[in-house]
Amino acid sequence: MATQHVEPAHEHHAHPQESWFRHYMLSTDHKIICFQYMFTGMALAVVAGFFSYVFRMQMAFPGMHVPGWGLVTPNEYNMLITNHGAIMIFWVAMPVLIAAFGNYLIPLMIGADDMVFPKVNRLSYQIFLLSAIVLIASFFTQGGGFGGAWTIYPPLSAKPEYNLTPWGSSLFLVAVALEFIAFLLGGINFITTAMNSRAPGMSYHHIPIVVWMIVIASMLFMASVGPLIAGAIMLVFDQTLHTAFFDPNRGGDPILWQHLFWFFGHPEVYVVLLPALGITAEIITTMSRKKLFAYKTVLNTAIGTGVLSFTVWAHHQFVAGIDPRMANIFTVMTLIISIPIAEMMFVYIATLYGGSITLNTPMLWALSFIFTFLIGGVTGIFLGASGADIYLHDTYFVLAHFHYTFFPIAIIGTFAGVSFWFPKMSGKMMNDTLGKIHFWGTFLGFNGIFIPLFITGMLGDHRRIFDHNFFPELATPTLKGLREFATLSLLFMLAFQPIWFYNVITSLLWGKPAPKNPWNSNTLEWTADSPPPHGNWPTLPIVYRGPYEYSTPNRSEDYWPQNVPS
Amino acid sequence: MSSARPIATTRSSAGMPTGRLAVWWVIASEIVIFGGILASYIMHRLAHDAFAAQAAHTNTWIGAFNTFVLLTSSLSAVMAHRAADHGDAKGAANYLWLTVGGGATFLIVKAFEWTHEIREGFTITSSTFWSFYYTAAGIHASHVLAGMVLMSYIALDAAKGREMQRVEYVGLYWHFVDIVWIFLFPLLYIAK
Amino acid sequence: MMEWIARSLDRFMPPAASSYALDIDFVFNLVFWIVIAFWFVLVQAIFIGLIVRFRKRDGVGAQYITGELKHEHRFIAWPHYVIMICDVILVAAAIRVWYNVKQQLPEPDATVRIIAQQWAWSFVHPGPDGKLDTDDDIKTVDDLHLEVGKTYHYLLESRDVLHSLSIPVFRLKQDAIPGRVVTGWFKPITTGEHDIQCAEICGIGHGLMPARVILETPEQHAAWMAGAGTSPAPGTATGE
């Protein structure tokens, strides 16, 4: 129970002589650390996006000299797809959605002046940065970067004579392990801060959904990553000390790795999903002037999904050689987990009912999240049904399914969050017209890439194959046409991305100054200056109600900020 | 860049001090890490009878002695907490140093134990049992070492009467490290 | 009805060449008709309809709806229950097919050994004596010869890393694990020559190990066996 006393103003130790380096590189301020994570994540997104351009050009026009790369050898192809996947999940989705938005929003939305352990916060970013450097370094070693898929299955990953990347495979694992440690440290901060440092009056049901989501995601991460850290140590030992944890010739078991990996791997997708869902909730409520439909249901389904996510992992291993009887349990649990997620989608859609919807850039992103994630979700059912997965496993159907989930999560979620909180973060407004142009190009382009890939998967295109024309039944005009359409859509989509960068830079430099609360939103961050100073407020706020009191009857305003007494 | 403690750290909406809450979460995440490696070990052990033959070569007496050392060091950690609660800065620091000493003893004994086993030919690649033995106990030992470093840092502060609440928190962490050993000991030394 | 469902998305699938291919297609298509054609279309239509209907209009404010009242919440609860029923149907259909393909093994007419390695497929067929592991076995690289109408067991192995046997026209997939022999079954039902793919990344040659399955009439199969037995095999499995 928080005590009801007025807290002394946070003493701001002004450092007018502080160098740029100390202020931006060594800061312990949660807002600066947010930007560090965000810029690092976005820089790596450019790298991983470039990789996808290269390999999609190879897929559509096999053997061509790809502009900016050259001929794509099978070895390079494997390295490109492996690192595209790993970077997007571990070095883009997680840092931007959890570490950046978590760092920025949690203290501001709960009315605190910073995270509870600012120095640990700084340390977590430094370890994260180190992990990114280690990963990039792996590309420049003899043999090149690791090319055995982001799932790193042994024996391929364990023995250099199989993978031909002796340094790359170990550095890859070390990078992943460091990333895990960075996020464990970060998670401690997020959970402890959200649990312990809330403003007086902010009970559990007055916490904005995005804060809940990031906290639950952090807990999920902590609870699931342990076995994989153990497994990563075991695999590095196999690689470097020639132990035999996963070597079937000497008493080890390669399937053990798969279990350790997916026990984490499945909850991991919900770890990145929940923050994106949270961002979507904040935008939808604000832009439709409506209370979130059934807040408690949203919370309970999020927790329920999190718990259930620990029971579905082997649906990634249906044909991997597990006991076939086990597969049935995982089919049942996988279809069960679709229920709370469907419920969450329905609740978000229901929030629109009776609303007064403004279709600006943030809202377009938030709504497109629902549209595209629905496609991702329903296509997962095909894969969860074990009987159908026998055919669909390792085909492009799987790939299209998970891009229809990951793209809304990592890309749409990011653009939504940035466009919504940009005014607060920078003190400037973004150009909404440019924002909409960028949105439509990205949204249409994305669908153009992956709808054809569902079909190529159904027709037999398997994953991680660098040239499908080696297979006579896959060298048909239909399939070639579909692959080309997908690649051209990617080029179309990439062509629109400079618009976003242009918008960000020109808005930062010459954008209209942003008021404190440009969207007339209820949550606490909008009561701080745009941008907030160190310490966030001169006096920390007190909370009187929940975050979604929009269009409350008998009030002249259609919003009611949490910190206003009445 | 301010070095003052944020107000956020001093709040306790969840009803307990921030530091203690954080340590519990750290312990939770560590439980899953050790749980993962122990579960892997147990599954391997159940599937391979050969393990039992290899396990016969661990030295139960040394394992038991190290267990005693760790348990005693946990006791001194509790005494340190008690002293800190009573405001006895010097006492708290001294008990913490005793605990660090216990950790050091544990590690030194282990160093001798492993040297002897390696000389006998039981290396990390001898068999999967020994791979698990060195890996699991090695990860545990690294946590003992990390705990010793943290504890020394906190002891230096505590001797000056500063950050006394951290004595309890590092004690909590130390008890956890102890409990992991309580699981490792039967699995590696007794089940033969 | 089941037949109609099984064939409804024919044009998006490869030919069905095994006895259980249409069963697997049935599961896929059932999911399609229930989850996509019905649910997905319905939900997206409502979603887009709400966006259009409740766009900001001058003078019209938003309503205050908590979603916690019973008459509000039922709009979430009822679809919820219908989805649960659909899930039961889908799970039943999936498990039925899974059991048939993966959990049980019908009596075989013949057994073939399939060996995966970096980076090729090799096959051991029982020779004219019908028994595997005898002197007249026919070993090939890249080409698996099967007789239509016969029920086969396959013994799948790997020499090095994980590979995966994938025969799209059979709708079959099974990972090959070093140190183990995985047994499964199939029964070809039409003639033709089709692709075999590796479905588990196995190194730089993962995309360079195509193989073919050749589905023959009894006469064609006998002719192949006779020809293959007398002349040197086109390529014997390396290391044998």
PDB file of C-alpha atoms in Angstrom, chain A residues 125 236 259 362 503:
ATOM      1  CA  TYR A 125      22.134  -1.819 -22.432  1.00  0.00           C
ATOM      2  CA  VAL A 236      29.187 -24.023 -26.690  1.00  0.00           C
ATOM      3  CA  HIS A 259      13.242 -29.233 -26.407  1.00  0.00           C
ATOM      4  CA  PRO A 362      -0.874   5.961 -35.221  1.00  0.00           C
ATOM      5  CA  ASN A 503       9.744  12.244 -41.711  1.00  0.00           C
TER       6      ASN A 503
END
